[in-house]
Amino acid sequence: MITDEIKDCRARLADFRKKRIRCLDYTFGRQWNDLIEVDGRRISEYEYILREGNVPLQNNLIRRIVRNVLGVFRRDLPETMKKFYSGPLSDIDRENSLDELFTRVMEEFLISGMAVVRKRLGATITTEIVSPDTFFFNADSNDFRGRDLSMVGQLHSVDFTTWCRAFVKTRADYKAALGLFGDTRRHIGVTEVWRKELRPRYLVHDSSTGSLIKLDDPQAPGSLRCSAGSRQWAPGSRQKWKLEEVWRYYFLTETGKTILSGDSPYLHGGHPYVVKCYPFLDGEIQSLVADLIDQQRYANRLISLYDWVIRASAKGVLLIPEGAVDPSDIRCVADQWSRFNGVIVYKNRAGNPEPKQINGNTSNLGISELLEIQLKMMEDVSGVNGILQGNTGGGNVSGTLYQSQTTNALYSLADILDSFKAFIRDNAAMDALLLRQHNSKSIDCR
């Protein structure tokens, strides 16, 4: 059953989706959302810190690193687009604002480690961003080029208008849609699945036209076309039965009922998705942000610890020997002590020390040094060092030396940047095939 296969695919990516949500939280400043167990209850770290009477402090270093990598990506993007989207493909680039679209997909790629877009062929060729949270593919895939994909798809939340645009062709379809939705403001879940299947086919050579025609075997499940044996062919026509590997699409309701199905309408015969997972060794997906979370957590803990120590330390506490000041005058003494040119009258007894002010010394705890080490480790792990952030690291640095340091700093990001360039190249390759189909007027709006 297709529904069982979809469940298996979604289950295989369940851990990835949890990790993605965590990476999103850390990227966009929700860094105390991890759950911990306290007194038998699971609560967030944020809630626990507040309950203890403290303030959950953070310094979002991850977001800064993501922005820096995006800046490097945007700097080289015009050259990349010129390389892959020149000539006839430039119109597709302009109509879809691909420079901005690829930047946002690159941001997702840095956060989750997966980039997905969907192509649509209609009056124009459009590219849509697909959230990895709704996307799925076959559980046994481990080829980073995507050549072993046998099932891909995504979950849609469809409103009444979108449903009618996609599935309503007759008055009866419209009435059925009204009955299904009831309230036209509702949203219904629809699963889009593209699956590679073996289909029994007849390959017929029509001698009257000299053309080759593919026809479904009527014994095949879901076959809607006539068979080679049920038609009259010109004398000399020949037919051959064969098994053919084809991509088929299915649109399913939440209950698993098929709304629409058929063979791939594209001339390239495949599915409309372009997907890139990083690094995808043995099917593992690990993003740049996921590598930085441990360093970010430790930096937040050091900042919080520093704040707690400062708040708990003595800050200008005045020590006065007992009996030196009348208890009723304590407030007056405190006021005079903090004033410029203040005067305090007290009884000085032999052997008693003079009034003394105490300030806690928090400079020798080593927290500053630990935090500095942690910030350096963030740069080492991410590959985004001070040079890429615009810091020369010194006063007099020649332009040649600075350029050399920048080039060397980019080597640590070359792998992830070039991997995404391959994703752009795959997009351009599919757009070229769709443009060829578009120009031939063989258009299907699915």
XYZ file of C-alpha atoms in Angstrom:
446
model
C 0.000 0.000 0.000
C 1.205 3.488 -0.855
C 0.026 4.847 2.502
C 2.210 2.325 4.361
C 5.227 3.328 2.276
C 4.559 6.991 3.042
C 4.459 6.211 6.771
C 7.788 4.395 6.502
C 9.336 7.351 4.657
C 8.009 9.846 7.213
C 9.177 7.657 10.101
C 12.674 7.455 8.653
C 12.909 11.261 8.643
C 11.304 11.760 12.075
C 14.652 12.318 13.837
C 15.712 14.722 11.102
C 12.550 16.803 11.580
C 13.137 17.014 15.345
C 16.736 18.047 14.782
C 15.643 20.644 12.225
C 13.199 22.259 14.674
C 15.963 22.419 17.289
C 18.353 24.016 14.786
C 15.686 26.559 13.834
C 15.190 27.424 17.504
C 18.905 28.002 18.046
C 19.270 30.013 14.834
C 16.427 32.388 15.611
C 17.106 32.942 19.297
C 15.012 30.317 21.099
C 18.038 28.709 22.703
C 16.646 27.595 26.056
C 13.852 25.389 24.663
C 15.544 22.028 25.275
C 13.520 19.863 27.663
C 14.942 18.675 30.979
C 13.424 16.521 33.721
C 12.865 18.231 37.079
C 11.005 16.488 39.928
C 9.531 13.978 37.508
C 8.256 16.652 35.099
C 9.656 17.572 31.700
C 9.988 21.333 31.372
C 12.048 23.625 29.169
C 15.344 25.048 30.380
C 13.829 28.521 29.940
C 10.995 27.718 32.342
C 13.364 26.141 34.873
C 15.714 29.158 34.927
C 12.784 31.534 35.471
C 11.447 29.295 38.232
C 14.805 29.521 39.975
C 14.561 33.307 39.950
C 17.207 33.867 37.285
C 17.154 35.415 33.804
C 17.883 33.087 30.812
C 20.577 35.081 28.995
C 21.958 34.268 25.568
C 24.201 35.719 22.888
C 23.076 34.451 19.486
C 26.394 33.580 17.840
C 24.842 31.065 15.438
C 22.719 33.658 13.661
C 25.777 35.824 13.064
C 27.660 32.900 11.535
C 24.717 31.987 9.266
C 24.519 35.594 8.065
C 28.243 35.633 7.331
C 28.064 32.443 5.258
C 25.030 33.825 3.401
C 27.047 36.966 2.701
C 29.847 34.892 1.158
C 27.239 32.950 -0.849
C 25.541 36.104 -2.128
C 28.880 37.571 -3.155
C 29.513 34.667 -5.529
C 25.865 34.098 -6.551
C 25.804 36.463 -9.600
C 28.712 34.581 -11.162
C 27.043 31.227 -10.415
C 23.724 32.346 -11.922
C 25.491 33.691 -14.991
C 27.165 30.306 -15.426
C 24.035 28.147 -15.117
C 21.171 30.480 -16.071
C 22.437 32.279 -19.140
C 20.699 32.458 -22.502
C 17.109 31.158 -22.639
C 17.151 30.230 -18.935
C 17.670 33.871 -17.930
C 13.922 34.483 -18.327
C 13.208 31.713 -15.789
C 15.736 33.305 -13.439
C 14.077 36.701 -13.728
C 10.456 35.508 -13.450
C 11.162 33.391 -10.345
C 13.625 35.809 -8.658
C 15.959 32.851 -8.338
C 18.758 34.859 -6.737
C 16.555 35.602 -3.724
C 14.938 32.151 -3.792
C 18.271 30.333 -3.805
C 19.513 32.530 -0.935
C 16.558 31.524 1.232
C 17.007 27.871 0.254
C 20.694 28.203 1.113
C 19.685 29.494 4.549
C 17.523 26.398 5.015
C 20.454 24.290 3.787
C 22.733 25.775 6.467
C 20.131 25.296 9.198
C 18.723 21.847 8.411
C 21.113 20.317 5.870
C 18.370 19.802 3.249
C 17.372 21.938 0.270
C 14.195 21.130 -1.682
C 12.337 22.927 -4.462
C 9.466 21.866 -6.704
C 9.073 22.739 -10.381
C 5.723 23.476 -12.006
C 5.095 23.589 -15.730
C 2.173 25.702 -16.879
C 1.940 28.956 -18.768
C 5.396 29.595 -17.285
C 8.003 27.522 -15.481
C 7.874 28.217 -11.762
C 10.041 27.149 -8.831
C 8.594 26.767 -5.335
C 10.413 26.280 -2.035
C 9.401 23.084 -0.237
C 9.750 22.868 3.533
C 11.824 19.831 4.578
C 9.274 19.393 7.371
C 6.631 18.322 4.811
C 8.951 16.531 2.381
C 9.759 12.815 2.354
C 11.599 10.261 0.226
C 12.256 6.536 0.275
C 13.857 5.289 3.465
C 16.659 3.297 1.794
C 18.093 6.235 -0.171
C 21.745 7.049 0.542
C 23.031 8.452 -2.778
C 23.891 12.133 -2.351
C 23.163 12.607 -6.070
C 19.614 11.352 -5.613
C 19.936 8.627 -8.214
C 18.489 5.941 -5.962
C 15.263 7.818 -5.230
C 12.213 5.651 -5.869
C 9.611 7.691 -3.971
C 9.361 11.395 -3.214
C 6.509 13.583 -2.097
C 5.217 16.209 0.266
C 2.271 17.001 2.507
C -0.041 19.830 1.480
C -2.595 21.787 3.477
C -5.145 22.618 0.775
C -7.936 25.190 0.952
C -11.118 25.074 -1.094
C -9.821 27.366 -3.853
C -6.613 25.396 -4.342
C -8.567 22.130 -4.377
C -10.898 23.404 -7.108
C -7.993 24.728 -9.152
C -6.192 21.377 -9.020
C -8.916 18.720 -9.021
C -12.279 20.158 -10.122
C -12.934 19.633 -13.829
C -16.717 19.064 -13.929
C -19.851 20.202 -12.122
C -19.956 16.842 -10.330
C -16.394 17.427 -9.081
C -17.449 20.829 -7.759
C -20.425 19.399 -5.869
C -18.189 16.684 -4.404
C -15.701 19.344 -3.275
C -18.451 21.324 -1.547
C -19.558 18.190 0.266
C -15.981 17.363 1.269
C -15.097 20.793 2.636
C -18.477 21.864 4.015
C -16.976 25.135 5.164
C -14.964 26.650 2.316
C -12.553 28.155 4.865
C -11.366 24.721 5.958
C -8.030 23.228 5.018
C -7.691 19.560 4.106
C -4.512 17.505 4.102
C -3.437 16.165 0.699
C -0.383 13.991 0.140
C 1.443 14.287 -3.166
C 3.468 11.176 -3.998
C 5.725 10.391 -6.942
C 6.750 6.760 -7.118
C 8.909 4.777 -9.520
C 7.021 1.696 -10.670
C 7.362 -1.173 -13.122
C 4.480 -1.095 -15.594
C 3.699 -3.756 -18.237
C 3.466 -2.043 -21.614
C 3.085 -2.770 -25.299
C 5.494 -1.096 -27.677
C 3.742 -0.939 -31.063
C 5.247 0.041 -34.403
C 2.433 1.411 -36.576
C 3.420 0.674 -40.170
C 0.921 3.180 -41.554
C 2.545 6.156 -39.851
C 5.948 4.750 -38.979
C 5.498 5.836 -35.356
C 6.229 3.988 -32.116
C 3.326 3.956 -29.638
C 3.405 2.899 -25.995
C 0.215 1.407 -24.601
C -0.642 0.029 -21.164
C -1.299 -3.653 -20.738
C -4.993 -3.878 -19.732
C -4.033 -6.377 -17.020
C -1.917 -3.757 -15.254
C -3.434 -2.300 -12.057
C -4.909 1.118 -12.723
C -4.506 0.804 -16.489
C -6.788 3.210 -18.333
C -5.480 2.975 -21.863
C -6.565 0.513 -24.510
C -4.336 -2.463 -25.192
C -2.475 -3.246 -28.358
C -4.700 -6.229 -28.985
C -7.965 -4.284 -28.882
C -7.061 -1.955 -31.728
C -6.878 -2.567 -35.436
C -3.431 -1.887 -36.809
C -2.280 -1.552 -40.406
C -0.807 -4.679 -42.018
C 2.855 -5.072 -41.121
C 2.504 -3.404 -37.727
C 4.444 -5.098 -34.972
C 4.037 -5.091 -31.215
C 6.261 -6.072 -28.314
C 5.348 -6.570 -24.648
C 7.833 -5.203 -22.112
C 8.203 -4.041 -18.517
C 8.939 -0.352 -18.299
C 10.146 1.646 -15.295
C 8.089 4.815 -15.006
C 7.455 7.575 -12.503
C 3.798 7.850 -11.500
C 2.116 10.507 -9.385
C -0.663 10.091 -6.813
C -2.649 12.692 -4.904
C -4.170 11.148 -1.779
C -6.608 12.385 0.852
C -5.949 12.033 4.573
C -7.831 8.707 4.504
C -5.648 7.338 1.695
C -8.224 7.735 -1.087
C -6.688 8.495 -4.487
C -7.860 11.823 -5.898
C -5.710 11.827 -9.022
C -3.020 9.586 -10.480
C -1.124 9.021 -13.685
C 2.245 8.769 -15.383
C 4.722 11.624 -15.142
C 3.570 14.356 -17.545
C 7.102 15.616 -18.039
C 9.180 14.814 -21.089
C 12.107 13.911 -18.845
C 9.857 11.210 -17.371
C 10.745 11.969 -13.747
C 9.418 13.780 -10.690
C 9.309 17.594 -10.326
C 11.540 17.881 -7.225
C 15.155 18.943 -6.908
C 16.587 17.892 -3.551
C 20.030 18.106 -1.969
C 20.984 16.642 1.413
C 24.277 17.378 3.159
C 26.546 15.481 3.511
C 24.292 12.396 3.137
C 26.980 9.816 3.826
C 25.119 6.587 4.604
C 21.952 8.680 4.619
C 23.134 10.997 7.411
C 22.011 14.643 7.268
C 24.091 17.048 9.363
C 23.855 20.804 8.985
C 26.322 23.564 9.802
C 24.073 24.856 12.574
C 23.836 21.402 14.174
C 27.635 21.411 14.525
C 27.513 24.710 16.428
C 24.784 24.019 18.972
C 27.045 22.529 21.663
C 29.408 25.524 21.489
C 26.438 27.917 21.597
C 24.986 26.189 24.666
C 28.279 26.374 26.553
C 28.702 30.049 25.649
C 25.192 30.765 26.970
C 25.978 28.936 30.201
C 29.162 30.942 30.708
C 27.314 34.215 30.090
C 24.579 33.202 32.524
C 27.119 32.077 35.104
C 28.938 35.386 34.838
C 25.653 37.239 35.352
C 24.712 35.116 38.366
C 28.135 35.628 39.991
C 27.973 39.393 39.474
C 24.452 39.604 40.876
C 25.403 37.493 43.900
C 28.658 39.343 44.653
C 29.006 42.306 47.036
C 28.704 45.644 45.304
C 29.647 48.599 47.527
C 28.565 46.988 50.826
C 29.412 49.253 53.784
C 30.703 47.613 56.984
C 30.339 49.664 60.199
C 31.364 48.377 63.650
C 28.429 47.624 65.922
C 27.585 50.551 68.176
C 29.503 53.099 66.087
C 26.235 54.540 64.739
C 22.821 54.756 66.359
C 20.495 52.264 64.646
C 18.007 55.035 63.912
C 20.659 56.861 61.866
C 21.583 53.965 59.552
C 19.577 55.325 56.589
C 21.176 58.756 57.043
C 24.639 57.153 57.103
C 23.896 55.233 53.898
C 22.713 58.417 52.213
C 25.735 60.437 53.321
C 28.140 57.655 52.260
C 26.958 57.820 48.661
C 26.972 61.624 48.486
C 29.722 63.869 47.216
C 31.409 65.597 50.202
C 29.162 63.666 52.617
C 29.870 63.793 56.358
C 29.232 60.886 58.755
C 29.466 61.198 62.541
C 30.196 57.944 64.370
C 31.618 56.775 67.716
C 35.121 55.473 67.322
C 36.024 52.987 70.016
C 39.469 51.657 70.701
C 40.145 48.435 68.815
C 37.233 48.871 66.365
C 38.086 49.158 62.657
C 36.993 52.130 60.625
C 33.933 51.822 58.331
C 34.872 49.894 55.216
C 33.287 49.367 51.793
C 33.383 45.859 50.251
C 33.285 45.100 46.512
C 33.272 41.532 45.249
C 36.114 40.719 42.862
C 34.772 38.772 39.879
C 37.703 39.385 37.570
C 39.761 36.378 38.638
C 37.155 33.642 38.226
C 38.368 32.631 34.754
C 34.928 32.982 33.141
C 36.135 35.647 30.702
C 38.992 33.413 29.554
C 36.658 30.431 29.132
C 34.223 32.536 27.125
C 37.014 33.797 24.900
C 38.145 30.215 24.269
C 34.567 29.225 23.455
C 34.171 32.044 20.929
C 37.400 30.930 19.261
C 36.085 27.369 19.111
C 32.913 28.650 17.426
C 35.067 30.156 14.687
C 37.113 26.979 14.333
C 34.061 24.696 14.110
C 32.098 26.911 11.726
C 35.032 27.983 9.563
C 33.802 31.581 9.800
C 36.730 33.426 11.341
C 37.420 37.088 11.913
C 38.677 37.641 8.376
C 35.297 36.679 6.873
C 33.618 38.949 9.420
C 35.653 41.933 8.210
C 38.180 41.944 11.071
C 41.755 42.397 9.892
C 43.148 41.294 13.242
C 45.674 44.072 13.282
C 46.434 47.637 12.357
C 48.650 47.741 9.275
C 47.687 44.869 6.959
C 48.429 45.100 3.260
C 45.672 44.506 0.720
C 47.545 41.542 -0.748
C 47.920 39.877 2.636
C 44.284 40.523 3.509
C 43.143 39.028 0.185
C 45.341 35.996 0.784
C 43.915 35.514 4.281
C 40.346 35.818 2.946
C 41.018 33.218 0.259
C 42.475 30.803 2.806
C 39.510 31.374 5.126
C 37.096 30.423 2.345
C 38.632 26.948 2.013
C 36.813 25.788 5.151
C 33.465 26.738 3.558
C 34.269 25.450 0.077
C 32.639 22.061 0.614
C 29.226 23.306 1.693
C 29.213 26.183 -0.830
C 30.181 23.927 -3.745
C 27.620 21.358 -2.647
C 24.909 23.996 -2.957
C 26.288 25.076 -6.329
C 25.642 21.508 -7.462
C 22.053 21.983 -6.296
C 21.764 25.125 -8.460
C 23.244 23.201 -11.382
C 20.631 20.454 -10.969
C 17.919 23.131 -10.929
C 19.216 24.612 -14.156
C 19.341 21.169 -15.779
C 15.679 20.484 -14.907
C 14.628 23.985 -15.985
C 16.307 23.391 -19.356
C 14.301 20.185 -19.851
C 11.073 21.897 -18.811
C 11.793 24.832 -21.130
C 12.193 22.397 -24.002
C 8.821 20.863 -23.155
C 7.253 24.312 -22.704
C 8.445 25.409 -26.136
C 7.033 22.237 -27.676
C 3.594 23.211 -26.246
C 3.386 19.922 -24.361
C 2.154 21.487 -21.160
C 0.492 19.953 -18.135
C -0.411 22.287 -15.296
C 0.006 19.722 -12.557
